[in-house]
Amino acid sequence: MTSPPVNRPGFATTCIVLGALLMFAGIVLGAFGAHGLEVRVTPRRLESFRTGVLYQQIHALGLLLVGLVARVSGTSRVLRAAAGLMVAGVLLFSGSIYAMTAGAPRWLGMVAPAGGLCFMA
């Protein structure tokens, strides 16, 4: 038996603000990729970078949606788990791609699949 959702505006607001910040960062990174990286990295790395930006923006929108749902229906374990997995996915998946594009060691690429699993979960 599950308990009824609790209306916690702090969680909803945190999701909305974090989603907006991740979206803003995604726009900045996307512009940087389009205008600053084309001559600095290989086409393959640029494509990986763009994938990282795309996944970050999609999940930033998801986080905004979680915040809006939490505002209307209250906070639940499922919403908290979804928000946590989206943030972890962005940090692990997109973050490792950004770091490798900036010259981090190739072994960091092993972190990206963990972020992908967070996205899927």
N, CA and C of each residue as an Amber inpcrd file, in Angstrom:
protein
   363
   0.8320000  -1.1600000   0.0000000   0.0000000   0.0000000   0.0000000
   0.8890000   1.2390000   0.0000000   0.6050000   2.1650000  -0.8770000
   1.4210000   3.3700000  -0.9590000   0.7210000   4.5180000  -0.2630000
   1.5460000   5.4140000   0.2730000   0.9730000   6.5810000   0.9280000
   0.6170000   7.6270000  -0.1260000  -0.3400000   8.4940000   0.1800000
  -0.7220000   9.5180000  -0.7900000   0.4260000  10.4950000  -1.0090000
   0.4810000  11.1040000  -2.2170000   1.5590000  12.0430000  -2.4890000
   1.5250000  13.2290000  -1.5290000   2.6930000  13.7220000  -1.1960000
   2.8160000  14.8640000  -0.3140000   3.1290000  16.0810000  -1.1760000
   2.4260000  17.1740000  -0.9470000   2.6600000  18.3800000  -1.7200000
   3.8260000  19.1460000  -1.1080000   4.9810000  19.0730000  -1.7400000
   6.1790000  19.7600000  -1.2730000   6.6520000  20.7130000  -2.3610000
   6.3260000  21.9990000  -2.2330000   6.7140000  22.9320000  -3.2790000
   8.2270000  23.0380000  -3.4450000   9.0080000  22.7200000  -2.4060000
  10.4610000  22.7950000  -2.5170000  11.0050000  21.8460000  -3.5730000
  10.5070000  20.6220000  -3.5940000  10.9540000  19.6510000  -4.5860000
  10.5800000  20.1050000  -5.9900000   9.3320000  20.5390000  -6.1590000
   8.8700000  20.9880000  -7.4690000   9.6940000  22.1700000  -7.9580000
   9.9130000  23.1290000  -7.0800000  10.6910000  24.3140000  -7.4540000
  12.1250000  23.9380000  -7.7960000  12.7100000  23.0450000  -7.0210000
  14.0770000  22.5970000  -7.2970000  14.1620000  21.9530000  -8.6780000
  13.2060000  21.1040000  -9.0130000  13.2040000  20.4560000 -10.3290000
  13.0580000  21.4810000 -11.4500000  12.1680000  22.4370000 -11.2660000
  11.9450000  23.4430000 -12.3030000  13.1870000  24.3170000 -12.4860000
  13.7740000  24.7660000 -11.3920000  14.9710000  25.6110000 -11.4850000
  16.1360000  24.8260000 -12.0750000  16.3500000  23.6020000 -11.6020000
  17.4490000  22.7880000 -12.1180000  17.2370000  22.4610000 -13.5930000
  16.0090000  22.1380000 -13.9810000  15.7060000  21.8820000 -15.3870000
  15.9870000  23.1040000 -16.2480000  15.5970000  24.2810000 -15.7580000
  15.8440000  25.5160000 -16.5040000  17.3390000  25.7950000 -16.6240000
  18.0830000  25.5750000 -15.5560000  19.5380000  25.7910000 -15.6010000
  20.2260000  24.8130000 -16.5510000  19.7880000  23.5540000 -16.5240000
  20.3600000  22.5670000 -17.4470000  20.0240000  22.9050000 -18.8960000
  18.8230000  23.4190000 -19.1290000  18.4410000  23.8260000 -20.4790000
  19.2890000  25.0180000 -20.9270000  19.4660000  26.0040000 -20.0450000
  20.3080000  27.1550000 -20.3620000  21.7270000  26.7130000 -20.6900000
  22.2850000  25.8400000 -19.8510000  23.6410000  25.3400000 -20.0960000
  23.7040000  24.5730000 -21.4100000  22.6570000  23.8160000 -21.7230000
  22.6210000  23.0830000 -22.9860000  22.6220000  24.0130000 -24.1860000
  21.9050000  25.1230000 -24.0800000  21.8890000  26.0940000 -25.1730000
  23.2690000  26.7200000 -25.3480000  23.8980000  27.0870000 -24.2360000
  25.2510000  27.6620000 -24.3020000  26.2330000  26.6530000 -24.8870000
  26.1800000  25.4140000 -24.4100000  27.0840000  24.3820000 -24.9200000
  26.8100000  24.0680000 -26.3880000  25.5460000  24.0550000 -26.7720000
  25.2050000  23.8220000 -28.1670000  25.7580000  24.9130000 -29.0760000
  25.6380000  26.1640000 -28.6420000  26.1870000  27.2780000 -29.4180000
  27.7100000  27.1850000 -29.4900000  28.3280000  26.8270000 -28.3680000
  29.7820000  26.6620000 -28.3590000  30.2040000  25.5460000 -29.3130000
  29.4560000  24.4540000 -29.3050000  29.7690000  23.3460000 -30.2020000
  29.6280000  23.7360000 -31.6580000  28.6010000  24.5140000 -31.9550000
  28.3480000  24.9030000 -33.3430000  29.3390000  25.9370000 -33.8460000
  29.8080000  26.8080000 -32.9580000  30.6480000  27.9160000 -33.4140000
  32.0940000  27.8750000 -32.9270000  32.3660000  27.1000000 -31.8930000
  33.7170000  27.1100000 -31.3440000  34.4730000  25.8070000 -31.4680000
  33.7590000  24.7210000 -31.6720000  34.4400000  23.4220000 -31.6910000
  34.6950000  22.8800000 -33.0970000  33.9900000  23.3730000 -34.0960000
  34.0930000  22.7870000 -35.4350000  35.5200000  22.7080000 -35.9530000
  36.3440000  23.6950000 -35.6450000  37.7220000  23.6920000 -36.1450000
  38.6980000  23.0820000 -35.1500000  38.2120000  22.7350000 -33.9480000
  39.1170000  22.2530000 -32.9030000  39.0750000  20.7520000 -32.6660000
  37.9820000  20.1130000 -33.0270000  37.8580000  18.6790000 -32.7640000
  37.4860000  17.9480000 -34.0520000  37.6320000  16.6410000 -34.0170000
  37.2790000  15.8290000 -35.1760000  35.7600000  15.8130000 -35.3530000
  35.2950000  15.5390000 -36.5680000  33.8410000  15.4430000 -36.7730000
  33.1840000  14.4050000 -35.8610000  33.8650000  13.3190000 -35.5850000
  33.3060000  12.2860000 -34.7080000  33.1130000  12.8090000 -33.2850000
  34.1080000  13.5170000 -32.7710000  33.9870000  14.0920000 -31.4220000
  32.9210000  15.1730000 -31.3730000  32.8210000  15.9520000 -32.4440000
  31.7930000  16.9830000 -32.4980000  30.3980000  16.3580000 -32.4740000
  30.2380000  15.2600000 -33.1850000  28.9450000  14.5710000 -33.1880000
  28.6240000  14.0080000 -31.7970000  29.6160000  13.4670000 -31.1200000
  29.4090000  12.9910000 -29.7510000  29.0150000  14.1500000 -28.8350000
  29.6840000  15.2810000 -28.9920000  29.3750000  16.4630000 -28.2020000
  27.9220000  16.8800000 -28.4250000  27.5080000  16.8990000 -29.6800000
  26.1180000  17.2660000 -30.0030000  25.1230000  16.2840000 -29.3900000
  25.4800000  15.0060000 -29.3610000  24.6120000  14.0150000 -28.7300000
  24.4940000  14.2990000 -27.2360000  25.6000000  14.6340000 -26.5990000
  25.5690000  14.9860000 -25.1820000  24.6690000  16.1780000 -24.9140000
  24.7550000  17.1900000 -25.7690000  23.9110000  18.3810000 -25.6210000
  22.4400000  18.0160000 -25.8180000  22.1520000  17.2360000 -26.8530000
  20.7670000  16.8410000 -27.1280000  20.1660000  16.0790000 -25.9470000
  20.8910000  15.1120000 -25.4340000  20.3800000  14.3220000 -24.3150000
  20.2160000  15.1930000 -23.0620000  21.1300000  16.1270000 -22.8640000
  21.0040000  17.0410000 -21.7220000  19.7340000  17.8710000 -21.8510000
  19.4700000  18.3950000 -23.0330000  18.2940000  19.2440000 -23.2080000
  16.9930000  18.4490000 -23.0830000  16.9660000  17.2630000 -23.6360000
  15.7590000  16.4350000 -23.5180000  15.4670000  16.1390000 -22.0520000
  16.4850000  15.8060000 -21.2940000  16.2700000  15.4540000 -19.9000000
  16.0710000  16.6880000 -19.0210000  16.5600000  17.8370000 -19.4620000
  16.2280000  19.0890000 -18.7650000  14.7360000  19.3650000 -18.8990000
  14.1940000  19.1310000 -20.0940000  12.7460000  19.2680000 -20.2860000
  11.9890000  18.2650000 -19.4210000  12.5130000  17.0500000 -19.3370000
  11.8990000  16.0350000 -18.4830000  11.8840000  16.4660000 -17.0260000
  12.9630000  17.0750000 -16.5990000  13.0470000  17.5510000 -15.2150000
  12.0490000  18.6910000 -14.9700000  11.8990000  19.5750000 -15.9470000
  10.8780000  20.6200000 -15.8500000   9.4880000  19.9930000 -15.7140000
   9.2360000  18.9830000 -16.5030000   7.9480000  18.2940000 -16.4630000
   7.7180000  17.6300000 -15.1080000   8.7340000  16.9960000 -14.5610000
   8.6160000  16.3840000 -13.2340000   8.2490000  17.4530000 -12.2100000
   8.9030000  18.6130000 -12.2980000   8.5890000  19.6960000 -11.3690000
   7.1550000  20.1790000 -11.4980000   6.6770000  20.2970000 -12.7340000
   5.2940000  20.7370000 -12.9390000   4.2900000  19.7010000 -12.4360000
   4.5640000  18.4410000 -12.6900000   3.6860000  17.3770000 -12.1910000
   3.6870000  17.3770000 -10.6600000   4.8460000  17.5620000 -10.0550000
   4.9320000  17.5880000  -8.5930000   4.1590000  18.7680000  -8.0180000
   4.1530000  19.8730000  -8.7270000   3.3710000  21.0320000  -8.2630000
   1.8850000  20.7180000  -8.2360000   1.4220000  19.9790000  -9.2330000
  -0.0110000  19.6970000  -9.3540000  -0.4330000  18.5190000  -8.4780000
   0.3460000  17.4470000  -8.5160000  -0.0970000  16.2220000  -7.8540000
   0.6170000  15.9280000  -6.5460000   1.6540000  16.6510000  -6.2350000
   2.4290000  16.3830000  -5.0290000   3.6520000  15.5290000  -5.3360000
   4.5490000  15.5160000  -4.3910000   5.7900000  14.7670000  -4.5400000
   5.5390000  13.2880000  -4.2510000   6.1490000  12.4410000  -5.0620000
   6.0490000  11.0050000  -4.8210000   7.4350000  10.3810000  -4.9710000
   7.5720000   9.1640000  -4.5320000   8.8490000   8.4560000  -4.6800000
   9.2220000   8.3000000  -6.1490000   8.2310000   8.0530000  -6.9710000
   8.4860000   7.8710000  -8.4030000   9.0280000   9.1580000  -9.0110000
   8.4150000  10.2870000  -8.6620000   8.9050000  11.5670000  -9.1870000
  10.3060000  11.8790000  -8.6790000  10.5510000  11.6030000  -7.4170000
  11.9030000  11.8340000  -6.8700000  12.9360000  10.9440000  -7.5670000
  12.5670000   9.6880000  -7.7870000  13.4850000   8.7760000  -8.4780000
  13.7300000   9.2380000  -9.9110000  12.6720000   9.6440000 -10.6010000
  12.8160000  10.1100000 -11.9810000  13.7280000  11.3190000 -12.0440000
  13.5340000  12.2730000 -11.1350000  14.3690000  13.4740000 -11.1250000
  15.8340000  13.1160000 -10.8500000  16.0520000  12.2700000  -9.8660000
  17.4240000  11.8750000  -9.5320000  18.1160000  11.1500000 -10.6690000
  17.3890000  10.2690000 -11.3430000  17.9780000   9.5240000 -12.4550000
  18.2710000  10.4370000 -13.6440000  17.4070000  11.4170000 -13.8810000
  17.6720000  12.3480000 -14.9840000  18.9080000  13.1900000 -14.7090000
  19.0270000  13.6870000 -13.4920000  20.2020000  14.4950000 -13.1380000
  21.4650000  13.6320000 -13.2040000  21.4180000  12.4390000 -12.6560000
  22.5750000  11.5420000 -12.7080000  22.9320000  11.2170000 -14.1530000
  21.9380000  10.9810000 -14.9910000  22.1880000  10.6910000 -16.3970000
  22.8880000  11.8350000 -17.1070000  22.4220000  13.0570000 -16.8520000
  23.0650000  14.2200000 -17.4790000  24.5110000  14.3390000 -17.0130000
  24.7210000  14.2060000 -15.7060000  26.0830000  14.3380000 -15.1820000
  27.0090000  13.2480000 -15.7260000  26.5340000  12.0110000 -15.7190000
  27.3870000  10.9020000 -16.1430000  27.5240000  10.8150000 -17.6590000
  26.4090000  10.8630000 -18.3770000  26.4430000  10.6950000 -19.8320000
  26.9910000  11.9520000 -20.5120000  26.2530000  13.0420000 -20.3870000
  26.6720000  14.2690000 -21.0690000  27.9920000  14.7840000 -20.5000000
  28.1240000  14.7360000 -19.1720000  29.3520000  15.2300000 -18.5450000
  30.5950000  14.5050000 -19.0160000  30.5240000  13.1850000 -19.1480000
  31.7020000  12.4410000 -19.6050000  32.0170000  12.7660000 -21.0650000
  30.9880000  12.9750000 -21.8780000  31.2170000  13.3490000 -23.2810000
  31.8650000  14.7230000 -23.3630000  31.3620000  15.6760000 -22.5720000
  31.9560000  17.0180000 -22.5730000  33.4180000  16.9550000 -22.1360000
  33.6800000  16.1740000 -21.0960000  35.0560000  16.0630000 -20.5950000
  35.9830000  15.4400000 -21.6350000  35.5070000  14.4040000 -22.3170000
  36.3540000  13.7710000 -23.3420000  36.5770000  14.7040000 -24.5230000
  35.5780000  15.4990000 -24.8690000  35.7500000  16.4680000 -25.9540000
  36.8010000  17.4970000 -25.5670000  36.8730000  17.8170000 -24.2770000
  37.8560000  18.7780000 -23.7890000  39.2370000  18.1630000 -23.6120000
  39.3780000  16.8650000 -23.8530000  40.6850000  16.2280000 -23.7920000
  40.9000000  15.2740000 -22.6410000  39.8620000  14.9520000 -21.9000000
  39.9950000  13.9950000 -20.7990000  40.3850000  12.6210000 -21.3540000
  40.9620000  11.7780000 -20.5190000  41.3820000  10.4460000 -20.9790000
  40.2140000   9.6320000 -21.5420000  40.5070000   8.7890000 -22.4880000
  39.4840000   7.9780000 -23.1670000  38.7610000   7.0230000 -22.2190000
  39.4250000   6.5900000 -21.1280000  38.7720000   5.6680000 -20.1980000
  37.5260000   6.2910000 -19.5790000  37.4330000   7.6160000 -19.5910000
  36.2510000   8.2740000 -19.0490000  35.0050000   7.9150000 -19.8620000
  35.2130000   7.4560000 -21.0900000  34.0980000   7.0260000 -21.9220000
  33.3260000   5.8600000 -21.3280000  33.9390000   5.1490000 -20.4060000
  33.2500000   4.0280000 -19.7530000  32.1690000   4.5130000 -18.7900000
  32.1630000   5.7960000 -18.4600000  31.1660000   6.3660000 -17.5520000
  29.8560000   6.6250000 -18.3100000  29.9550000   6.9620000 -19.5940000
  28.7640000   7.3200000 -20.3850000  27.6740000   6.2520000 -20.3660000
  27.9960000   4.9720000 -20.4950000  26.9210000   3.9660000 -20.4590000
  26.1540000   3.9460000 -19.1330000  26.8280000   4.2660000 -18.0220000
  26.1190000   4.3430000 -16.7340000  25.0930000   5.4640000 -16.7690000
  25.4600000   6.5860000 -17.3890000  24.5090000   7.6700000 -17.5600000
  23.3630000   7.2690000 -18.4700000  23.6710000   6.5200000 -19.5120000
  22.6160000   6.0310000 -20.4050000  21.6420000   5.1110000 -19.6890000
  22.1650000   4.2840000 -18.7830000  21.2850000   3.4220000 -17.9890000
  20.3790000   4.2500000 -17.0700000  20.9340000   5.3270000 -16.5250000
  20.1010000   6.2320000 -15.7090000  18.9780000   6.8320000 -16.5490000
  19.2940000   7.2420000 -17.7680000  18.2620000   7.7860000 -18.6630000
  17.1710000   6.7470000 -18.9280000  17.5820000   5.5350000 -19.1860000
  16.6070000   4.4780000 -19.4890000  15.7390000   4.1310000 -18.2850000
  16.3630000   4.1530000 -17.1020000  15.6070000   3.8070000 -15.8960000
  14.5730000   4.8720000 -15.5960000
